[in-house]
PDB file of C-alpha atoms in Angstrom:
ATOM      1  CA  SER R  13      14.185 -17.344 -11.645  1.00  0.00           C
ATOM      2  CA  ILE R  14      11.077 -17.035  -9.466  1.00  0.00           C
ATOM      3  CA  GLY R  15       8.583 -14.566 -10.897  1.00  0.00           C
ATOM      4  CA  ARG R  16       8.100 -11.364  -8.893  1.00  0.00           C
ATOM      5  CA  GLN R  17      11.146 -12.397  -6.799  1.00  0.00           C
ATOM      6  CA  PRO R  18       9.584 -13.357  -3.458  1.00  0.00           C
ATOM      7  CA  PHE R  19      11.975 -13.330  -0.473  1.00  0.00           C
ATOM      8  CA  LEU R  20      12.514 -17.086  -0.125  1.00  0.00           C
ATOM      9  CA  TYR R  21      16.040 -17.520   1.232  1.00  0.00           C
ATOM     10  CA  TRP R  22      14.636 -19.845   3.910  1.00  0.00           C
ATOM     11  CA  PHE R  23      13.635 -22.403   1.253  1.00  0.00           C
ATOM     12  CA  GLY R  24      17.187 -23.708   1.270  1.00  0.00           C
ATOM     13  CA  GLU R  25      19.475 -24.372  -1.682  1.00  0.00           C
ATOM     14  CA  ARG R  26      17.899 -27.669  -2.758  1.00  0.00           C
ATOM     15  CA  LEU R  27      14.390 -26.219  -3.090  1.00  0.00           C
ATOM     16  CA  LEU R  28      15.564 -22.972  -4.640  1.00  0.00           C
ATOM     17  CA  ASN R  29      17.471 -24.949  -7.271  1.00  0.00           C
ATOM     18  CA  LEU R  30      14.187 -26.474  -8.452  1.00  0.00           C
ATOM     19  CA  PHE R  31      13.260 -23.102  -9.951  1.00  0.00           C
ATOM     20  CA  THR R  32      16.377 -23.132 -12.164  1.00  0.00           C
ATOM     21  CA  GLU R  33      16.561 -26.866 -12.922  1.00  0.00           C
ATOM     22  CA  TYR R  34      12.967 -27.193 -14.157  1.00  0.00           C
ATOM     23  CA  PRO R  35      10.621 -25.033 -16.218  1.00  0.00           C
ATOM     24  CA  SER R  36       7.791 -23.195 -14.523  1.00  0.00           C
ATOM     25  CA  MET R  37       4.232 -24.456 -14.823  1.00  0.00           C
ATOM     26  CA  GLU R  38       3.559 -21.435 -17.029  1.00  0.00           C
ATOM     27  CA  ASN R  39       6.091 -22.728 -19.589  1.00  0.00           C
ATOM     28  CA  ALA R  40       5.233 -26.436 -19.316  1.00  0.00           C
ATOM     29  CA  VAL R  41       1.424 -26.578 -19.093  1.00  0.00           C
ATOM     30  CA  ASP R  42      -1.590 -24.331 -19.642  1.00  0.00           C
ATOM     31  CA  VAL R  43      -2.695 -22.515 -16.468  1.00  0.00           C
ATOM     32  CA  ARG R  44      -5.875 -20.466 -16.748  1.00  0.00           C
ATOM     33  CA  VAL R  45      -8.121 -18.333 -14.558  1.00  0.00           C
ATOM     34  CA  GLY R  46     -11.832 -19.089 -14.745  1.00  0.00           C
ATOM     35  CA  LEU R  47     -15.223 -17.472 -15.058  1.00  0.00           C
ATOM     36  CA  GLN R  48     -16.284 -14.643 -12.761  1.00  0.00           C
ATOM     37  CA  THR R  49     -20.031 -14.091 -13.037  1.00  0.00           C
ATOM     38  CA  GLY R  50     -20.109 -10.676 -11.377  1.00  0.00           C
ATOM     39  CA  ASP R  51     -23.147 -11.812  -9.362  1.00  0.00           C
ATOM     40  CA  ASP R  52     -23.105 -15.375  -8.032  1.00  0.00           C
ATOM     41  CA  ASP R  53     -26.368 -14.837  -6.159  1.00  0.00           C
ATOM     42  CA  ARG R  54     -28.056 -14.254  -9.499  1.00  0.00           C
ATOM     43  CA  PHE R  55     -26.412 -16.896 -11.669  1.00  0.00           C
ATOM     44  CA  VAL R  56     -25.233 -19.735  -9.385  1.00  0.00           C
ATOM     45  CA  ARG R  57     -27.383 -22.313  -7.607  1.00  0.00           C
ATOM     46  CA  LYS R  58     -26.926 -25.483  -5.603  1.00  0.00           C
ATOM     47  CA  PHE R  59     -28.239 -28.355  -7.694  1.00  0.00           C
ATOM     48  CA  TRP R  60     -31.099 -29.041  -5.262  1.00  0.00           C
ATOM     49  CA  GLU R  61     -32.369 -25.453  -5.656  1.00  0.00           C
ATOM     50  CA  VAL R  62     -33.289 -25.964  -9.326  1.00  0.00           C
ATOM     51  CA  PRO R  63     -36.031 -28.207 -10.765  1.00  0.00           C
ATOM     52  CA  SER R  64     -34.421 -31.190 -12.493  1.00  0.00           C
ATOM     53  CA  ASP R  65     -35.773 -30.260 -15.946  1.00  0.00           C
ATOM     54  CA  ASP R  66     -34.314 -26.743 -15.713  1.00  0.00           C
ATOM     55  CA  LEU R  67     -31.065 -28.098 -14.318  1.00  0.00           C
ATOM     56  CA  GLU R  68     -30.519 -30.336 -17.323  1.00  0.00           C
ATOM     57  CA  GLU R  69     -31.639 -27.766 -19.874  1.00  0.00           C
ATOM     58  CA  HIS R  70     -30.321 -24.422 -18.615  1.00  0.00           C
ATOM     59  CA  PHE R  71     -27.551 -25.099 -16.079  1.00  0.00           C
ATOM     60  CA  VAL R  72     -24.085 -26.653 -16.145  1.00  0.00           C
ATOM     61  CA  ARG R  73     -21.698 -27.660 -13.404  1.00  0.00           C
ATOM     62  CA  TYR R  74     -19.602 -24.857 -11.939  1.00  0.00           C
ATOM     63  CA  GLN R  75     -16.450 -25.979 -10.138  1.00  0.00           C
ATOM     64  CA  LYS R  76     -15.804 -23.454  -7.413  1.00  0.00           C
ATOM     65  CA  SER R  77     -12.829 -23.254  -5.058  1.00  0.00           C
ATOM     66  CA  GLY R  78     -14.154 -26.170  -3.042  1.00  0.00           C
ATOM     67  CA  SER R  79     -13.154 -27.893   0.156  1.00  0.00           C
ATOM     68  CA  SER R  80      -9.871 -29.342   1.399  1.00  0.00           C
ATOM     69  CA  ASN R  81     -10.659 -32.740  -0.179  1.00  0.00           C
ATOM     70  CA  PRO R  82      -7.913 -33.693  -2.670  1.00  0.00           C
ATOM     71  CA  TYR R  83      -8.097 -35.486  -6.035  1.00  0.00           C
ATOM     72  CA  TYR R  84     -11.898 -35.422  -6.478  1.00  0.00           C
ATOM     73  CA  ASP R  85     -14.536 -33.332  -4.725  1.00  0.00           C
ATOM     74  CA  THR R  86     -18.273 -33.214  -4.223  1.00  0.00           C
ATOM     75  CA  GLN R  87     -20.056 -31.179  -6.914  1.00  0.00           C
ATOM     76  CA  ARG R  88     -22.915 -28.992  -5.658  1.00  0.00           C
ATOM     77  CA  ASP R  89     -22.776 -25.745  -7.659  1.00  0.00           C
ATOM     78  CA  TYR R  90     -24.386 -25.117 -11.035  1.00  0.00           C
ATOM     79  CA  ILE R  91     -24.288 -21.993 -13.193  1.00  0.00           C
ATOM     80  CA  TYR R  92     -27.040 -20.604 -15.415  1.00  0.00           C
ATOM     81  CA  TRP R  93     -25.798 -21.269 -18.961  1.00  0.00           C
ATOM     82  CA  LYS R  94     -28.848 -20.902 -21.192  1.00  0.00           C
ATOM     83  CA  ASN R  95     -27.925 -19.911 -24.754  1.00  0.00           C
ATOM     84  CA  ASP R  96     -24.253 -20.590 -24.076  1.00  0.00           C
ATOM     85  CA  GLY R  97     -24.208 -18.269 -21.066  1.00  0.00           C
ATOM     86  CA  ALA R  98     -25.485 -15.226 -22.969  1.00  0.00           C
ATOM     87  CA  ASP R  99     -26.929 -13.537 -19.868  1.00  0.00           C
ATOM     88  CA  ILE R 100     -23.651 -13.845 -17.983  1.00  0.00           C
ATOM     89  CA  LYS R 101     -21.497 -12.769 -20.906  1.00  0.00           C
ATOM     90  CA  GLU R 102     -23.632  -9.639 -21.337  1.00  0.00           C
ATOM     91  CA  TYR R 103     -23.784  -8.860 -17.615  1.00  0.00           C
ATOM     92  CA  ASP R 104     -21.886  -5.768 -16.499  1.00  0.00           C
ATOM     93  CA  GLY R 105     -19.177  -6.918 -14.097  1.00  0.00           C
ATOM     94  CA  SER R 106     -18.772 -10.463 -15.413  1.00  0.00           C
ATOM     95  CA  ARG R 107     -15.453 -11.789 -16.716  1.00  0.00           C
ATOM     96  CA  PRO R 108     -16.020 -14.791 -19.003  1.00  0.00           C
ATOM     97  CA  GLN R 109     -12.313 -15.381 -19.615  1.00  0.00           C
ATOM     98  CA  ASN R 110     -10.572 -18.391 -21.183  1.00  0.00           C
ATOM     99  CA  GLN R 111     -13.796 -19.804 -22.621  1.00  0.00           C
ATOM    100  CA  ASP R 112     -11.939 -22.255 -24.863  1.00  0.00           C
ATOM    101  CA  TYR R 113     -10.960 -24.173 -21.714  1.00  0.00           C
ATOM    102  CA  TYR R 114     -14.345 -24.329 -19.980  1.00  0.00           C
ATOM    103  CA  PHE R 115     -15.456 -27.776 -21.095  1.00  0.00           C
ATOM    104  CA  ARG R 116     -12.126 -29.586 -21.040  1.00  0.00           C
ATOM    105  CA  ASP R 117     -10.828 -32.337 -18.804  1.00  0.00           C
ATOM    106  CA  GLY R 118      -7.996 -31.206 -16.576  1.00  0.00           C
ATOM    107  CA  ILE R 119      -7.256 -30.392 -12.983  1.00  0.00           C
ATOM    108  CA  SER R 120      -7.891 -27.336 -10.858  1.00  0.00           C
ATOM    109  CA  PHE R 121      -6.151 -25.753  -7.873  1.00  0.00           C
ATOM    110  CA  ARG R 122      -8.404 -24.200  -5.279  1.00  0.00           C
ATOM    111  CA  GLY R 123      -7.675 -20.515  -4.904  1.00  0.00           C
ATOM    112  CA  PHE R 124      -8.699 -20.109  -1.275  1.00  0.00           C
ATOM    113  CA  GLY R 125      -7.381 -22.068   1.691  1.00  0.00           C
ATOM    114  CA  ASN R 126      -4.417 -22.501   3.993  1.00  0.00           C
ATOM    115  CA  TYR R 127      -2.758 -24.999   1.640  1.00  0.00           C
ATOM    116  CA  ALA R 128      -2.953 -26.065  -1.992  1.00  0.00           C
ATOM    117  CA  VAL R 129      -5.501 -28.658  -3.120  1.00  0.00           C
ATOM    118  CA  ALA R 130      -5.704 -30.083  -6.642  1.00  0.00           C
ATOM    119  CA  ARG R 131      -8.801 -31.864  -7.947  1.00  0.00           C
ATOM    120  CA  LYS R 132     -10.007 -33.366 -11.182  1.00  0.00           C
ATOM    121  CA  LYS R 133     -11.980 -30.937 -13.352  1.00  0.00           C
ATOM    122  CA  PRO R 134     -14.463 -32.878 -15.533  1.00  0.00           C
ATOM    123  CA  ASP R 135     -15.277 -31.890 -19.102  1.00  0.00           C
ATOM    124  CA  ASP R 136     -18.893 -31.044 -18.258  1.00  0.00           C
ATOM    125  CA  ALA R 137     -17.967 -28.222 -15.877  1.00  0.00           C
ATOM    126  CA  ILE R 138     -16.915 -24.582 -16.075  1.00  0.00           C
ATOM    127  CA  PHE R 139     -14.234 -23.513 -13.620  1.00  0.00           C
ATOM    128  CA  TYR R 140     -14.539 -20.596 -11.204  1.00  0.00           C
ATOM    129  CA  HIS R 141     -12.092 -17.691 -11.097  1.00  0.00           C
ATOM    130  CA  LYS R 142     -10.863 -19.016  -7.743  1.00  0.00           C
ATOM    131  CA  SER R 143     -10.445 -22.542  -9.120  1.00  0.00           C
ATOM    132  CA  HIS R 144      -7.367 -22.296 -11.330  1.00  0.00           C
ATOM    133  CA  PHE R 145      -7.422 -24.677 -14.287  1.00  0.00           C
ATOM    134  CA  VAL R 146      -4.357 -26.662 -15.399  1.00  0.00           C
ATOM    135  CA  TYR R 147      -4.255 -28.578 -18.670  1.00  0.00           C
ATOM    136  CA  SER R 148      -1.535 -30.452 -20.513  1.00  0.00           C
ATOM    137  CA  PRO R 149      -1.677 -32.751 -23.558  1.00  0.00           C
ATOM    138  CA  GLU R 150       1.716 -34.228 -22.565  1.00  0.00           C
ATOM    139  CA  ILE R 151       1.610 -34.675 -18.774  1.00  0.00           C
ATOM    140  CA  SER R 152      -1.212 -36.893 -17.531  1.00  0.00           C
ATOM    141  CA  GLU R 153      -3.978 -35.577 -15.293  1.00  0.00           C
ATOM    142  CA  GLU R 154      -3.129 -38.251 -12.739  1.00  0.00           C
ATOM    143  CA  TYR R 155       0.471 -37.088 -12.458  1.00  0.00           C
ATOM    144  CA  LEU R 156      -0.625 -33.439 -12.234  1.00  0.00           C
ATOM    145  CA  LEU R 157      -3.031 -34.389  -9.428  1.00  0.00           C
ATOM    146  CA  GLY R 158      -0.280 -36.216  -7.558  1.00  0.00           C
ATOM    147  CA  TYR R 159       2.096 -33.303  -8.032  1.00  0.00           C
ATOM    148  CA  GLY R 160      -0.515 -30.662  -7.177  1.00  0.00           C
ATOM    149  CA  ASN R 161      -1.472 -32.342  -3.896  1.00  0.00           C
ATOM    150  CA  SER R 162       2.086 -33.097  -2.820  1.00  0.00           C
ATOM    151  CA  THR R 163       3.559 -31.656   0.358  1.00  0.00           C
ATOM    152  CA  LEU R 164       6.319 -30.183  -1.810  1.00  0.00           C
ATOM    153  CA  VAL R 165       3.879 -28.076  -3.850  1.00  0.00           C
ATOM    154  CA  ARG R 166       1.967 -27.036  -0.738  1.00  0.00           C
ATOM    155  CA  PHE R 167       5.210 -25.861   0.856  1.00  0.00           C
ATOM    156  CA  LEU R 168       6.341 -24.008  -2.276  1.00  0.00           C
ATOM    157  CA  LEU R 169       2.990 -22.281  -2.786  1.00  0.00           C
ATOM    158  CA  ASN R 170       2.798 -21.206   0.852  1.00  0.00           C
ATOM    159  CA  GLY R 171       6.224 -19.657   0.402  1.00  0.00           C
ATOM    160  CA  ILE R 172       5.410 -17.963  -2.898  1.00  0.00           C
ATOM    161  CA  ASN R 173       2.174 -16.573  -1.461  1.00  0.00           C
ATOM    162  CA  PRO R 174       1.874 -16.837   2.346  1.00  0.00           C
ATOM    163  CA  SER R 175      -1.810 -15.946   2.437  1.00  0.00           C
ATOM    164  CA  LEU R 176      -5.168 -17.695   2.144  1.00  0.00           C
ATOM    165  CA  ASN R 177      -5.649 -16.595  -1.475  1.00  0.00           C
ATOM    166  CA  PHE R 178      -3.609 -18.405  -4.130  1.00  0.00           C
ATOM    167  CA  GLU R 179      -3.682 -16.574  -7.441  1.00  0.00           C
ATOM    168  CA  VAL R 180      -3.321 -18.123 -10.882  1.00  0.00           C
ATOM    169  CA  GLY R 181       0.070 -16.426 -11.163  1.00  0.00           C
ATOM    170  CA  ASP R 182       1.286 -18.305  -8.076  1.00  0.00           C
ATOM    171  CA  VAL R 183       0.482 -21.642  -9.712  1.00  0.00           C
ATOM    172  CA  LYS R 184       2.253 -20.538 -12.906  1.00  0.00           C
ATOM    173  CA  ARG R 185       5.474 -19.947 -10.962  1.00  0.00           C
ATOM    174  CA  LEU R 186       5.731 -23.500  -9.605  1.00  0.00           C
ATOM    175  CA  PRO R 187       8.582 -25.600 -11.061  1.00  0.00           C
ATOM    176  CA  ILE R 188       7.621 -28.884 -12.695  1.00  0.00           C
ATOM    177  CA  ASP R 189       9.474 -31.719 -14.394  1.00  0.00           C
ATOM    178  CA  PRO R 190       7.803 -32.040 -17.846  1.00  0.00           C
ATOM    179  CA  GLU R 191       9.166 -35.598 -18.254  1.00  0.00           C
ATOM    180  CA  PRO R 192       9.006 -37.200 -14.790  1.00  0.00           C
ATOM    181  CA  GLU R 193      10.830 -40.529 -14.539  1.00  0.00           C
ATOM    182  CA  LYS R 194       8.305 -42.126 -12.203  1.00  0.00           C
ATOM    183  CA  GLN R 195       5.159 -40.756 -13.804  1.00  0.00           C
ATOM    184  CA  GLN R 196       3.536 -44.177 -14.166  1.00  0.00           C
ATOM    185  CA  GLU R 197       4.091 -45.021 -10.497  1.00  0.00           C
ATOM    186  CA  VAL R 198       2.452 -41.771  -9.405  1.00  0.00           C
ATOM    187  CA  GLU R 199      -0.414 -42.323 -11.858  1.00  0.00           C
ATOM    188  CA  GLU R 200      -1.245 -45.739 -10.379  1.00  0.00           C
ATOM    189  CA  PHE R 201      -1.419 -44.396  -6.829  1.00  0.00           C
ATOM    190  CA  VAL R 202      -3.509 -41.400  -7.929  1.00  0.00           C
ATOM    191  CA  LYS R 203      -5.971 -43.657  -9.754  1.00  0.00           C
ATOM    192  CA  LEU R 204      -6.513 -45.533  -6.492  1.00  0.00           C
ATOM    193  CA  ALA R 205      -6.951 -42.252  -4.603  1.00  0.00           C
ATOM    194  CA  LEU R 206      -9.481 -41.061  -7.200  1.00  0.00           C
ATOM    195  CA  ASN R 207     -11.417 -44.294  -6.752  1.00  0.00           C
ATOM    196  CA  ARG R 208     -11.586 -43.814  -2.982  1.00  0.00           C
ATOM    197  CA  ARG R 209     -12.605 -40.175  -3.303  1.00  0.00           C
ATOM    198  CA  ARG R 210     -15.354 -41.059  -5.810  1.00  0.00           C
ATOM    199  CA  GLN R 211     -16.682 -43.640  -3.353  1.00  0.00           C
ATOM    200  CA  LEU R 212     -16.788 -40.974  -0.652  1.00  0.00           C
ATOM    201  CA  VAL R 213     -18.607 -38.564  -2.963  1.00  0.00           C
ATOM    202  CA  SER R 214     -21.177 -41.268  -3.761  1.00  0.00           C
ATOM    203  CA  LEU R 215     -22.013 -41.420  -0.038  1.00  0.00           C
ATOM    204  CA  ASP R 216     -22.459 -37.652   0.316  1.00  0.00           C
ATOM    205  CA  GLU R 217     -26.174 -36.869   0.268  1.00  0.00           C
ATOM    206  CA  THR R 218     -25.397 -33.237  -0.686  1.00  0.00           C
ATOM    207  CA  SER R 219     -23.573 -34.314  -3.859  1.00  0.00           C
ATOM    208  CA  ASP R 220     -25.122 -34.522  -7.316  1.00  0.00           C
ATOM    209  CA  GLU R 221     -23.323 -37.875  -7.633  1.00  0.00           C
ATOM    210  CA  VAL R 222     -24.789 -39.476  -4.517  1.00  0.00           C
ATOM    211  CA  ASP R 223     -25.574 -43.171  -4.955  1.00  0.00           C
ATOM    212  CA  PRO R 224     -28.756 -43.810  -2.912  1.00  0.00           C
ATOM    213  CA  GLU R 225     -28.335 -47.588  -2.993  1.00  0.00           C
ATOM    214  CA  ALA R 226     -24.733 -47.431  -1.776  1.00  0.00           C
ATOM    215  CA  PHE R 227     -25.713 -44.933   0.910  1.00  0.00           C
ATOM    216  CA  ILE R 228     -28.534 -47.169   2.148  1.00  0.00           C
ATOM    217  CA  ASP R 229     -26.356 -50.287   2.057  1.00  0.00           C
ATOM    218  CA  HIS R 230     -23.719 -48.735   4.300  1.00  0.00           C
ATOM    219  CA  ALA R 231     -26.248 -46.937   6.509  1.00  0.00           C
ATOM    220  CA  GLN R 232     -28.097 -50.177   7.323  1.00  0.00           C
ATOM    221  CA  ALA R 233     -25.437 -50.939   9.917  1.00  0.00           C
ATOM    222  CA  GLY R 234     -26.278 -47.610  11.552  1.00  0.00           C
ATOM    223  CA  VAL R 235     -24.695 -44.180  11.433  1.00  0.00           C
ATOM    224  CA  GLY R 236     -21.604 -45.589  13.109  1.00  0.00           C
ATOM    225  CA  GLY R 237     -21.125 -48.124  10.336  1.00  0.00           C
ATOM    226  CA  LEU R 238     -21.399 -45.468   7.642  1.00  0.00           C
ATOM    227  CA  LEU R 239     -18.978 -43.154   9.431  1.00  0.00           C
ATOM    228  CA  TYR R 240     -16.524 -46.011   9.946  1.00  0.00           C
ATOM    229  CA  TYR R 241     -16.565 -46.822   6.226  1.00  0.00           C
ATOM    230  CA  GLU R 242     -16.015 -43.154   5.343  1.00  0.00           C
ATOM    231  CA  ASP R 243     -13.137 -42.953   7.839  1.00  0.00           C
ATOM    232  CA  LEU R 244     -11.623 -46.070   6.262  1.00  0.00           C
ATOM    233  CA  LEU R 245     -11.778 -44.550   2.766  1.00  0.00           C
ATOM    234  CA  ASN R 246     -10.276 -41.273   4.004  1.00  0.00           C
ATOM    235  CA  ALA R 247      -7.483 -43.192   5.699  1.00  0.00           C
ATOM    236  CA  GLU R 248      -6.692 -44.967   2.435  1.00  0.00           C
ATOM    237  CA  VAL R 249      -6.559 -41.610   0.621  1.00  0.00           C
ATOM    238  CA  GLY R 250      -4.146 -40.357   3.274  1.00  0.00           C
ATOM    239  CA  LEU R 251      -2.011 -43.496   2.924  1.00  0.00           C
ATOM    240  CA  LEU R 252      -1.844 -43.085  -0.863  1.00  0.00           C
ATOM    241  CA  HIS R 253      -0.894 -39.439  -0.428  1.00  0.00           C
ATOM    242  CA  GLY R 254       1.950 -40.615   1.797  1.00  0.00           C
ATOM    243  CA  LEU R 255       3.157 -43.024  -0.895  1.00  0.00           C
ATOM    244  CA  ILE R 256       3.060 -40.348  -3.604  1.00  0.00           C
ATOM    245  CA  ASP R 257       4.891 -37.658  -1.604  1.00  0.00           C
ATOM    246  CA  PRO R 258       8.414 -39.174  -1.563  1.00  0.00           C
ATOM    247  CA  ILE R 259       8.207 -40.006  -5.283  1.00  0.00           C
ATOM    248  CA  ILE R 260       7.404 -36.388  -6.134  1.00  0.00           C
ATOM    249  CA  TYR R 261      10.084 -35.053  -3.788  1.00  0.00           C
ATOM    250  CA  ASP R 262      12.769 -37.305  -5.248  1.00  0.00           C
TER     251      ASP R 262
END
């Protein structure tokens, strides 16, 4: 029941049964691979590298594979999208696939790293080919974020593909309950985690969402005060992750 039949006897009966008891992500939600420009050096810029007028007129957010931060991540990359990305679409070597999904809300799994990370993908961003997009009109984004960042999913994905490169096909093979009993409970915890992550992003001076007033307010107590507040927020995210994990596993 597991696509491409990986050798996963060591999962144990309970975990292996998940692949027969529940549909795969591929059959329950939309999982899509993103845009490959063919030349990131030519088409992709950090937001501070582009004059603000050009940024607003000719560039859009480009959600790349990102860091290990779950739920919500700092946005730094922008892609040249003048005339609806005509230059990229005509560029030899580009792969502008799944364009109908580019400007949709959803979540994304990073495609590179030693464990899975799921983050919110806003509707003003295009997703990278190593940032696999997941969308469902039935299952809430908050539940998908909780599920995607769970220790269970990280364990399953590392078994399906024990490398540093998770492919879109690996995400498609994950089992998922399309009607989770405790969806609302997971959603509430994830909303709190999103709030904490957004606060952290607002304090990141390399983010396009930095809040200068909030940064100054917390920095007035010194660098130590700012770092302490960031550590506190990260600890709360970790605590919420710990509350979500057993719900998903059950």
